[in-house]
Amino acid sequence: MDIEIATIGGYEEVGRQMTAVRAGDDIVIFDMGLNLSKVLIHDNIQTEGMHSLDLIDMGAIPDDRVMSDLEGDVQAIVPTHGHLDHIGAISKLGHRYDAPVVATPFTCELVEEEVDDEQKFGFDNEIIRMDAGETMSIGDSGQVELEFVNVTHSIIQAINPVLHTPEGAVVYGLDKRMDHTPVIGDPIDMDRFREIGREGNGVLCYIEDCTNANKKGRTPSENVAREHLRDTLYSMEDYDGGIVATTFASHIARVTSLVEFAREIGREPILLGRSMEKYSGTAKRMGVDFPSDVDMVGYRRSIDQTLERIMNDGKENFLPVVTGHQGEPRALLTRMARGETPYQLDNGDKVLFSARVIPEPTNEGQRYQSEKLLGMQGARVYSDIHVSGHLCQEGHYEMLDALQPQHIIPAHQDLKGFSGYVDLASNQGYTLGRDIHVTTNGNIIQLV
Ligand SMILES: [Zn+2]
């Protein structure tokens, strides 16, 4: 059976991920994402009303025109998790394919919210919920099967999809870290990866998340970030002024930890900001392991009213968890830093960034400005209370050992980012150009 891999997006950047695998007559698409930095660099672009070709030209969504060179029928669009760089282009490109979206329930909810907001294109693809550990058959050959293996990442219900073919398995490894003690959900299913590496024809190809491939060592568990957060907040237990925290709104486990520890130090947590309300509201509605009694407010006017109430009742009784961890100019924390909200920061008030700066000049500049403005109001900044959601080098070695793939395609980075991965795979006996395929966007690699 012919096996081809089309590397469509996310092979020259972190963002707009999209890969297609053809097995015989059947094609499965993994991820269809947005490169948010290409959107945010322009001051006020609303992507909802934009045409896909304009977004392709901006580099914001994958250029999927290479799909016409793949001979077969698309049978499924499979986003691995709910981050926008993996689902954010489904609303723009999904309708071009006569295929269902297949994903875990939380990811499906987020996809549904994305396509509901879309103004330019109609979307009536079926959305199929499938849990980690489950499989579905692909196409009519009876020889191709899709399996979801549970992985751990900075958003809940992340999976790595595996396409089983007669030539071996194609394992799509985006995005994960190896967490044996995650705060929500099950540990990464390494047993299953080891089995897949050894059963049948083994692993034909592994497509790997190289985000942190240049970083030595091992990515710590979410539990480490949780303890760091607990330690930091407990040190503030006797402080009788304002404490404000910010983190990735989609990071449900982290938000949950913030909510719990706020209460343990005698403060009422309130989630503020549009994306805080979106992701936490979805988790709460779905009955995910998420505190059901926490207030969340999304609209600007209601947010300002809530902040006014916090000031009147005494800000020492609350812990607002807000948007703006990257210093985004329109996010709530940045507005607070500029003194544009009713919340007054006083000398000595604490601001916790439970996030790292995404290493990209726009973010770095905006975050710098936000921290400076907070400091000018007397706030004390606690940064980097965080662990990454992506494997570092030791995790990559472990994955290679578990899967023993015949071919490797590094992804989710640019050429510079791939270099660390090529080095470590070379240490394990792989050779660049023979079985490590470093590539760019818009190529097709014929494996069989
Ligand atoms: Zn991700």
Short mmCIF file of C-alpha atoms and ligand atoms in Angstrom, two decimals:
data_model
loop_
_atom_site.label_atom_id
_atom_site.label_comp_id
_atom_site.label_asym_id
_atom_site.label_seq_id
_atom_site.Cartn_x
_atom_site.Cartn_y
_atom_site.Cartn_z
CA MET A 1 0.00 0.00 0.00
CA ASP A 2 1.28 3.50 -0.91
CA ILE A 3 1.96 5.67 2.11
CA GLU A 4 2.57 9.39 1.65
CA ILE A 5 2.85 12.24 4.13
CA ALA A 6 2.01 15.81 3.13
CA THR A 7 3.66 18.33 5.45
CA ILE A 8 1.29 21.22 4.94
CA GLY A 9 1.77 23.64 7.82
CA GLY A 10 3.80 23.99 11.02
CA TYR A 11 7.05 22.80 9.45
CA GLU A 12 8.55 26.32 9.30
CA GLU A 13 6.98 27.75 12.44
CA VAL A 14 5.20 26.91 15.69
CA GLY A 15 1.62 27.48 14.57
CA ARG A 16 -0.82 26.59 11.72
CA GLN A 17 -0.18 22.86 12.10
CA MET A 18 -1.52 20.62 9.34
CA THR A 19 -0.33 17.23 8.07
CA ALA A 20 -2.06 14.72 5.80
CA VAL A 21 -1.31 11.01 5.63
CA ARG A 22 -2.37 8.99 2.59
CA ALA A 23 -2.66 5.25 3.02
CA GLY A 24 -3.78 3.71 -0.29
CA ASP A 25 -6.97 5.52 -1.34
CA ASP A 26 -7.63 6.99 2.08
CA ILE A 27 -6.36 10.26 3.52
CA VAL A 28 -6.49 11.45 7.11
CA ILE A 29 -5.69 15.05 8.00
CA PHE A 30 -4.04 15.71 11.36
CA ASP A 31 -4.64 19.23 12.75
CA MET A 32 -5.76 22.39 10.94
CA GLY A 33 -4.38 25.27 12.94
CA LEU A 34 -3.90 29.01 13.05
CA ASN A 35 -0.63 30.91 13.45
CA LEU A 36 -1.91 33.46 15.91
CA SER A 37 1.22 35.63 15.85
CA LYS A 38 0.60 36.37 12.15
CA VAL A 39 -2.83 37.66 13.12
CA LEU A 40 -1.94 39.54 16.30
CA ILE A 41 0.90 41.47 14.69
CA HIS A 42 -1.77 43.47 12.87
CA ASP A 43 -3.57 45.68 15.29
CA ASN A 44 -7.20 44.91 14.76
CA ILE A 45 -7.82 42.04 12.39
CA GLN A 46 -10.96 40.02 12.96
CA THR A 47 -10.34 36.68 11.24
CA GLU A 48 -13.99 35.61 11.52
CA GLY A 49 -14.97 37.55 8.39
CA MET A 50 -11.83 36.89 6.34
CA HIS A 51 -11.41 34.68 3.29
CA SER A 52 -9.12 31.68 3.59
CA LEU A 53 -6.92 32.72 0.64
CA ASP A 54 -6.12 36.04 2.33
CA LEU A 55 -5.30 34.20 5.55
CA ILE A 56 -3.07 31.77 3.62
CA ASP A 57 -1.23 34.73 2.06
CA MET A 58 -0.68 36.19 5.55
CA GLY A 59 0.81 32.90 6.70
CA ALA A 60 -1.97 32.65 9.28
CA ILE A 61 -3.48 29.32 8.15
CA PRO A 62 -1.98 26.32 6.29
CA ASP A 63 -1.69 26.52 2.50
CA ASP A 64 -3.62 23.35 1.80
CA ARG A 65 -3.44 23.61 -2.00
CA VAL A 66 -0.85 20.79 -1.93
CA MET A 67 -3.75 18.48 -1.02
CA SER A 68 -4.70 18.36 -4.71
CA ASP A 69 -1.46 16.42 -5.35
CA LEU A 70 -2.57 13.61 -3.02
CA GLU A 71 -4.61 10.98 -4.86
CA GLY A 72 -7.29 9.74 -2.51
CA ASP A 73 -10.31 10.71 -0.44
CA VAL A 74 -10.09 12.57 2.84
CA GLN A 75 -11.83 10.36 5.38
CA ALA A 76 -11.29 12.35 8.58
CA ILE A 77 -9.96 15.62 9.96
CA VAL A 78 -8.34 14.85 13.31
CA PRO A 79 -7.33 17.69 15.61
CA THR A 80 -5.11 16.38 18.42
CA HIS A 81 -6.18 18.90 21.08
CA GLY A 82 -7.96 22.21 21.46
CA HIS A 83 -5.12 24.73 21.09
CA LEU A 84 -5.73 27.25 18.31
CA ASP A 85 -2.54 26.33 16.44
CA HIS A 86 -4.20 22.91 15.97
CA ILE A 87 -7.93 23.73 15.49
CA GLY A 88 -8.00 27.43 14.50
CA ALA A 89 -8.19 26.88 10.72
CA ILE A 90 -10.96 24.27 10.74
CA SER A 91 -13.53 27.05 10.38
CA LYS A 92 -11.70 28.32 7.26
CA LEU A 93 -10.61 25.09 5.53
CA GLY A 94 -12.74 22.28 6.97
CA HIS A 95 -15.70 22.83 4.64
CA ARG A 96 -13.50 22.03 1.60
CA TYR A 97 -13.33 18.39 2.67
CA ASP A 98 -16.22 15.97 2.67
CA ALA A 99 -15.10 14.36 5.93
CA PRO A 100 -16.00 14.41 9.60
CA VAL A 101 -13.93 16.04 12.33
CA VAL A 102 -12.91 13.30 14.78
CA ALA A 103 -11.58 14.38 18.19
CA THR A 104 -11.92 13.97 21.93
CA PRO A 105 -15.07 15.52 23.49
CA PHE A 106 -13.39 18.64 24.93
CA THR A 107 -11.62 19.32 21.62
CA CYS A 108 -14.92 18.82 19.76
CA GLU A 109 -16.64 21.41 21.99
CA LEU A 110 -13.91 23.94 21.21
CA VAL A 111 -14.12 23.17 17.47
CA GLU A 112 -17.88 23.72 17.62
CA GLU A 113 -17.36 27.12 19.28
CA GLU A 114 -14.82 28.06 16.58
CA VAL A 115 -17.10 27.16 13.68
CA ASP A 116 -20.07 28.88 15.34
CA ASP A 117 -18.10 32.16 15.40
CA GLU A 118 -17.16 31.84 11.72
CA GLN A 119 -18.88 34.39 9.48
CA LYS A 120 -17.44 33.73 6.01
CA PHE A 121 -17.83 30.00 5.47
CA GLY A 122 -20.60 27.53 6.29
CA PHE A 123 -19.52 24.39 8.09
CA ASP A 124 -21.65 21.30 8.13
CA ASN A 125 -19.06 18.56 8.50
CA GLU A 126 -20.08 15.95 11.03
CA ILE A 127 -18.25 16.16 14.37
CA ILE A 128 -17.50 12.77 15.93
CA ARG A 129 -16.42 12.37 19.55
CA MET A 130 -13.86 9.66 20.23
CA ASP A 131 -12.04 9.06 23.51
CA ALA A 132 -8.42 8.14 24.10
CA GLY A 133 -8.00 4.37 23.83
CA GLU A 134 -10.68 4.04 21.12
CA THR A 135 -10.28 3.19 17.43
CA MET A 136 -12.30 3.65 14.24
CA SER A 137 -11.85 2.14 10.82
CA ILE A 138 -10.90 4.44 7.95
CA GLY A 139 -12.26 4.05 4.42
CA ASP A 140 -13.53 0.86 2.80
CA SER A 141 -10.32 -1.15 2.47
CA GLY A 142 -10.73 -2.68 5.92
CA GLN A 143 -6.97 -2.31 6.32
CA VAL A 144 -6.62 1.17 7.81
CA GLU A 145 -7.54 2.07 11.36
CA LEU A 146 -7.32 5.24 13.44
CA GLU A 147 -6.46 4.98 17.15
CA PHE A 148 -6.25 7.67 19.84
CA VAL A 149 -3.47 7.23 22.43
CA ASN A 150 -3.78 9.28 25.61
CA VAL A 151 -1.04 11.90 26.08
CA THR A 152 -0.48 14.79 28.50
CA HIS A 153 -0.20 18.43 27.45
CA SER A 154 -1.11 21.90 28.73
CA ILE A 155 -4.77 21.37 27.80
CA ILE A 156 -7.02 18.50 28.83
CA GLN A 157 -8.02 15.55 26.59
CA ALA A 158 -4.97 15.70 24.31
CA ILE A 159 -4.25 12.58 22.25
CA ASN A 160 -1.72 11.38 19.72
CA PRO A 161 -3.53 9.81 16.78
CA VAL A 162 -2.05 6.66 15.25
CA LEU A 163 -2.95 5.52 11.73
CA HIS A 164 -2.51 1.75 11.50
CA THR A 165 -1.73 0.60 7.95
CA PRO A 166 -0.53 -2.72 6.48
CA GLU A 167 2.93 -1.10 6.13
CA GLY A 168 3.13 -0.18 9.82
CA ALA A 169 1.81 2.56 12.05
CA VAL A 170 2.07 6.28 11.39
CA VAL A 171 2.23 8.00 14.78
CA TYR A 172 1.44 11.71 14.85
CA GLY A 173 3.21 13.00 17.96
CA LEU A 174 1.93 16.58 18.35
CA ASP A 175 1.71 18.00 21.18
CA LYS A 176 2.77 16.40 24.42
CA ARG A 177 4.97 16.11 27.44
CA MET A 178 5.50 12.95 29.41
CA ASP A 179 3.46 13.44 32.57
CA HIS A 180 2.95 10.54 34.97
CA THR A 181 1.17 12.70 37.59
CA PRO A 182 -1.02 15.15 35.67
CA VAL A 183 -3.41 17.27 37.77
CA ILE A 184 -6.44 16.39 35.61
CA GLY A 185 -6.88 13.25 33.49
CA ASP A 186 -4.80 10.10 33.02
CA PRO A 187 -1.02 9.84 32.72
CA ILE A 188 0.52 9.50 29.27
CA ASP A 189 -0.07 5.97 27.95
CA MET A 190 3.55 4.88 27.45
CA ASP A 191 2.56 1.21 27.66
CA ARG A 192 0.47 1.59 24.53
CA PHE A 193 3.26 3.43 22.68
CA ARG A 194 5.66 0.58 23.55
CA GLU A 195 3.14 -1.99 22.27
CA ILE A 196 2.62 -0.06 19.02
CA GLY A 197 6.41 -0.02 18.55
CA ARG A 198 6.56 -3.80 18.75
CA GLU A 199 3.31 -5.14 17.26
CA GLY A 200 2.77 -6.00 13.56
CA ASN A 201 5.13 -4.10 11.29
CA GLY A 202 6.02 -1.66 14.07
CA VAL A 203 6.09 2.09 13.46
CA LEU A 204 6.65 3.12 9.85
CA CYS A 205 6.81 6.83 10.62
CA TYR A 206 6.82 9.12 13.66
CA ILE A 207 5.99 12.80 13.26
CA GLU A 208 7.37 14.57 16.31
CA ASP A 209 6.66 17.79 18.28
CA CYS A 210 10.07 19.54 18.31
CA THR A 211 9.03 22.64 20.28
CA ASN A 212 11.63 22.00 23.00
CA ALA A 213 14.03 19.76 21.06
CA ASN A 214 16.91 22.15 21.78
CA LYS A 215 16.33 21.92 25.54
CA LYS A 216 18.26 19.42 27.62
CA GLY A 217 16.75 17.30 30.36
CA ARG A 218 13.17 16.43 31.04
CA THR A 219 9.96 18.49 31.18
CA PRO A 220 8.56 18.37 34.74
CA SER A 221 5.03 17.23 35.54
CA GLU A 222 2.11 19.65 35.87
CA ASN A 223 2.23 18.64 39.51
CA VAL A 224 5.52 20.57 39.83
CA ALA A 225 3.88 23.77 38.57
CA ARG A 226 1.01 23.11 40.96
CA GLU A 227 3.36 22.84 43.97
CA HIS A 228 5.22 25.96 42.82
CA LEU A 229 1.91 27.77 42.70
CA ARG A 230 0.86 26.45 46.11
CA ASP A 231 4.16 27.54 47.65
CA THR A 232 3.90 31.01 46.11
CA LEU A 233 0.29 31.62 47.15
CA TYR A 234 0.78 30.25 50.68
CA SER A 235 3.67 32.71 51.13
CA MET A 236 1.07 35.46 50.60
CA GLU A 237 -1.49 34.10 53.04
CA ASP A 238 -1.09 37.00 55.47
CA TYR A 239 -0.92 39.73 52.85
CA ASP A 240 -3.94 42.01 53.13
CA GLY A 241 -3.78 43.72 49.77
CA GLY A 242 -4.41 42.75 46.17
CA ILE A 243 -3.25 39.53 44.54
CA VAL A 244 -3.91 38.99 40.83
CA ALA A 245 -2.96 35.91 38.79
CA THR A 246 -2.82 35.22 35.07
CA THR A 247 -2.32 32.04 33.04
CA PHE A 248 -3.27 30.41 29.75
CA ALA A 249 -7.07 30.41 29.72
CA SER A 250 -7.09 27.01 27.99
CA HIS A 251 -4.91 25.47 30.71
CA ILE A 252 -7.79 23.99 32.71
CA ALA A 253 -5.53 22.13 35.18
CA ARG A 254 -3.63 25.31 36.03
CA VAL A 255 -6.80 27.38 36.41
CA THR A 256 -8.17 24.66 38.70
CA SER A 257 -5.04 24.84 40.89
CA LEU A 258 -5.34 28.64 41.10
CA VAL A 259 -8.98 28.37 42.15
CA GLU A 260 -8.21 25.78 44.84
CA PHE A 261 -5.24 27.59 46.39
CA ALA A 262 -7.02 30.98 46.31
CA ARG A 263 -9.70 29.45 48.53
CA GLU A 264 -7.15 27.78 50.78
CA ILE A 265 -5.60 31.18 51.57
CA GLY A 266 -9.03 32.68 52.23
CA ARG A 267 -9.73 34.46 48.98
CA GLU A 268 -12.58 34.10 46.51
CA PRO A 269 -11.27 33.35 43.00
CA ILE A 270 -13.04 35.03 40.09
CA LEU A 271 -12.17 34.20 36.47
CA LEU A 272 -12.17 37.33 34.33
CA GLY A 273 -11.77 37.86 30.59
CA ARG A 274 -13.39 36.54 27.46
CA SER A 275 -11.13 33.53 26.92
CA MET A 276 -11.15 32.66 30.65
CA GLU A 277 -14.91 32.42 30.44
CA LYS A 278 -14.79 30.49 27.16
CA TYR A 279 -12.46 27.64 28.16
CA SER A 280 -13.44 27.35 31.83
CA GLY A 281 -17.12 27.67 30.91
CA THR A 282 -16.72 24.78 28.45
CA ALA A 283 -14.96 22.60 31.06
CA LYS A 284 -17.63 23.41 33.65
CA ARG A 285 -20.50 22.73 31.22
CA MET A 286 -18.98 19.39 30.23
CA GLY A 287 -18.59 18.31 33.81
CA VAL A 288 -14.82 17.99 33.48
CA ASP A 289 -13.01 17.72 36.83
CA PHE A 290 -13.37 21.49 37.31
CA PRO A 291 -14.73 23.52 40.27
CA SER A 292 -18.41 24.06 39.46
CA ASP A 293 -18.99 26.99 41.82
CA VAL A 294 -16.45 29.51 40.57
CA ASP A 295 -17.63 32.82 39.07
CA MET A 296 -16.51 33.70 35.56
CA VAL A 297 -17.13 36.95 33.72
CA GLY A 298 -16.36 37.50 30.05
CA TYR A 299 -17.70 40.85 28.84
CA ARG A 300 -15.87 44.07 29.42
CA ARG A 301 -18.71 45.97 31.07
CA SER A 302 -19.49 43.11 33.46
CA ILE A 303 -15.78 42.72 34.18
CA ASP A 304 -15.47 46.37 35.17
CA GLN A 305 -18.57 46.05 37.37
CA THR A 306 -17.05 42.99 39.03
CA LEU A 307 -13.76 44.81 39.63
CA GLU A 308 -15.71 47.70 41.16
CA ARG A 309 -17.44 45.25 43.51
CA ILE A 310 -14.06 43.73 44.43
CA MET A 311 -12.74 47.20 45.32
CA ASN A 312 -15.84 48.00 47.39
CA ASP A 313 -15.85 44.67 49.27
CA GLY A 314 -12.08 44.77 49.84
CA LYS A 315 -9.61 43.37 47.35
CA GLU A 316 -7.90 41.40 50.15
CA ASN A 317 -10.90 39.00 49.93
CA PHE A 318 -10.46 38.09 46.26
CA LEU A 319 -8.07 36.60 43.78
CA PRO A 320 -8.92 37.66 40.23
CA VAL A 321 -7.58 35.18 37.65
CA VAL A 322 -7.31 37.25 34.48
CA THR A 323 -6.26 37.15 30.82
CA GLY A 324 -3.06 38.84 29.67
CA HIS A 325 -0.17 36.48 30.50
CA GLN A 326 1.68 37.50 27.33
CA GLY A 327 1.02 41.21 27.89
CA GLU A 328 -1.56 41.27 25.08
CA PRO A 329 -2.50 44.95 24.71
CA ARG A 330 -6.26 44.42 24.93
CA ALA A 331 -6.26 41.77 27.66
CA LEU A 332 -7.50 42.52 31.15
CA LEU A 333 -4.17 42.45 33.01
CA THR A 334 -2.69 44.95 30.55
CA ARG A 335 -5.71 47.21 31.03
CA MET A 336 -5.23 46.90 34.80
CA ALA A 337 -1.54 47.76 34.35
CA ARG A 338 -2.48 50.89 32.39
CA GLY A 339 -4.88 51.91 35.15
CA GLU A 340 -7.88 51.61 32.84
CA THR A 341 -10.06 49.50 35.16
CA PRO A 342 -11.67 50.14 38.56
CA TYR A 343 -9.12 47.74 40.15
CA GLN A 344 -6.42 49.82 41.83
CA LEU A 345 -3.00 48.29 42.30
CA ASP A 346 -1.19 49.53 45.40
CA ASN A 347 2.43 49.42 46.41
CA GLY A 348 3.29 45.81 47.34
CA ASP A 349 0.35 44.12 45.56
CA LYS A 350 1.24 40.81 43.96
CA VAL A 351 0.88 39.79 40.32
CA LEU A 352 1.53 36.13 39.43
CA PHE A 353 2.35 35.08 35.88
CA SER A 354 1.66 31.33 35.81
CA ALA A 355 2.99 31.19 32.26
CA ARG A 356 6.23 31.69 30.46
CA VAL A 357 6.72 34.28 27.75
CA ILE A 358 6.28 32.62 24.36
CA PRO A 359 9.73 33.30 22.86
CA GLU A 360 8.73 35.55 20.02
CA PRO A 361 9.65 39.25 19.70
CA THR A 362 6.05 40.54 19.74
CA ASN A 363 5.22 38.66 22.93
CA GLU A 364 8.50 39.52 24.58
CA GLY A 365 7.98 43.23 23.90
CA GLN A 366 4.38 43.26 25.04
CA ARG A 367 5.08 41.26 28.17
CA TYR A 368 8.01 43.54 29.04
CA GLN A 369 5.76 46.56 28.71
CA SER A 370 3.01 44.99 30.82
CA GLU A 371 5.43 44.08 33.63
CA LYS A 372 6.97 47.57 33.56
CA LEU A 373 3.55 49.23 33.79
CA LEU A 374 2.57 46.93 36.67
CA GLY A 375 5.84 47.78 38.42
CA MET A 376 5.21 51.50 37.99
CA GLN A 377 2.05 51.06 40.06
CA GLY A 378 4.05 49.33 42.77
CA ALA A 379 3.08 45.75 41.94
CA ARG A 380 5.50 42.93 42.68
CA VAL A 381 5.74 40.53 39.76
CA TYR A 382 6.18 36.75 40.19
CA SER A 383 7.01 35.25 36.81
CA ASP A 384 7.45 31.77 35.32
CA ILE A 385 5.32 29.76 37.75
CA HIS A 386 4.99 27.25 34.96
CA VAL A 387 6.12 24.04 33.30
CA SER A 388 6.15 23.51 29.55
CA GLY A 389 3.59 21.35 27.76
CA HIS A 390 6.21 19.91 25.40
CA LEU A 391 8.87 17.20 25.62
CA CYS A 392 12.50 18.16 26.17
CA GLN A 393 15.37 16.01 24.90
CA GLU A 394 15.10 13.18 27.43
CA GLY A 395 11.42 12.75 26.58
CA HIS A 396 12.34 12.51 22.90
CA TYR A 397 14.87 9.77 23.66
CA GLU A 398 12.19 7.89 25.60
CA MET A 399 9.71 8.17 22.73
CA LEU A 400 12.25 6.89 20.18
CA ASP A 401 13.01 4.00 22.50
CA ALA A 402 9.30 3.18 22.90
CA LEU A 403 8.30 3.48 19.23
CA GLN A 404 11.50 2.52 17.36
CA PRO A 405 10.19 4.19 14.19
CA GLN A 406 11.63 3.44 10.74
CA HIS A 407 11.24 7.07 9.64
CA ILE A 408 11.04 10.33 11.58
CA ILE A 409 9.64 13.68 10.48
CA PRO A 410 10.41 16.58 12.85
CA ALA A 411 7.52 19.07 13.13
CA HIS A 412 6.13 22.02 15.16
CA GLN A 413 9.27 24.15 14.75
CA ASP A 414 11.45 25.90 12.18
CA LEU A 415 14.79 24.64 10.81
CA LYS A 416 16.71 26.01 13.77
CA GLY A 417 14.29 24.32 16.13
CA PHE A 418 14.70 20.97 14.33
CA SER A 419 18.48 20.98 14.83
CA GLY A 420 18.39 19.67 18.40
CA TYR A 421 16.10 16.86 17.33
CA VAL A 422 18.28 15.87 14.38
CA ASP A 423 21.28 15.72 16.76
CA LEU A 424 19.58 13.49 19.30
CA ALA A 425 18.03 11.20 16.67
CA SER A 426 21.46 10.91 15.02
CA ASN A 427 22.82 9.77 18.38
CA GLN A 428 20.26 6.97 18.20
CA GLY A 429 21.46 5.77 14.80
CA TYR A 430 19.18 7.74 12.46
CA THR A 431 20.62 9.56 9.45
CA LEU A 432 19.48 12.89 8.06
CA GLY A 433 18.11 12.44 4.55
CA ARG A 434 17.82 8.66 4.89
CA ASP A 435 15.35 8.15 7.72
CA ILE A 436 15.15 11.62 9.32
CA HIS A 437 13.13 13.77 6.93
CA VAL A 438 13.59 17.45 7.68
CA THR A 439 11.13 19.29 5.50
CA THR A 440 9.23 22.54 4.99
CA ASN A 441 5.59 23.46 4.42
CA GLY A 442 3.94 22.19 1.25
CA ASN A 443 5.95 19.02 0.58
CA ILE A 444 4.97 15.39 0.08
CA ILE A 445 7.16 12.59 1.38
CA GLN A 446 6.64 9.17 -0.20
CA LEU A 447 7.46 6.50 2.37
CA VAL A 448 6.14 3.36 0.66
ZN ZN B 1 -0.65 22.50 22.08
#
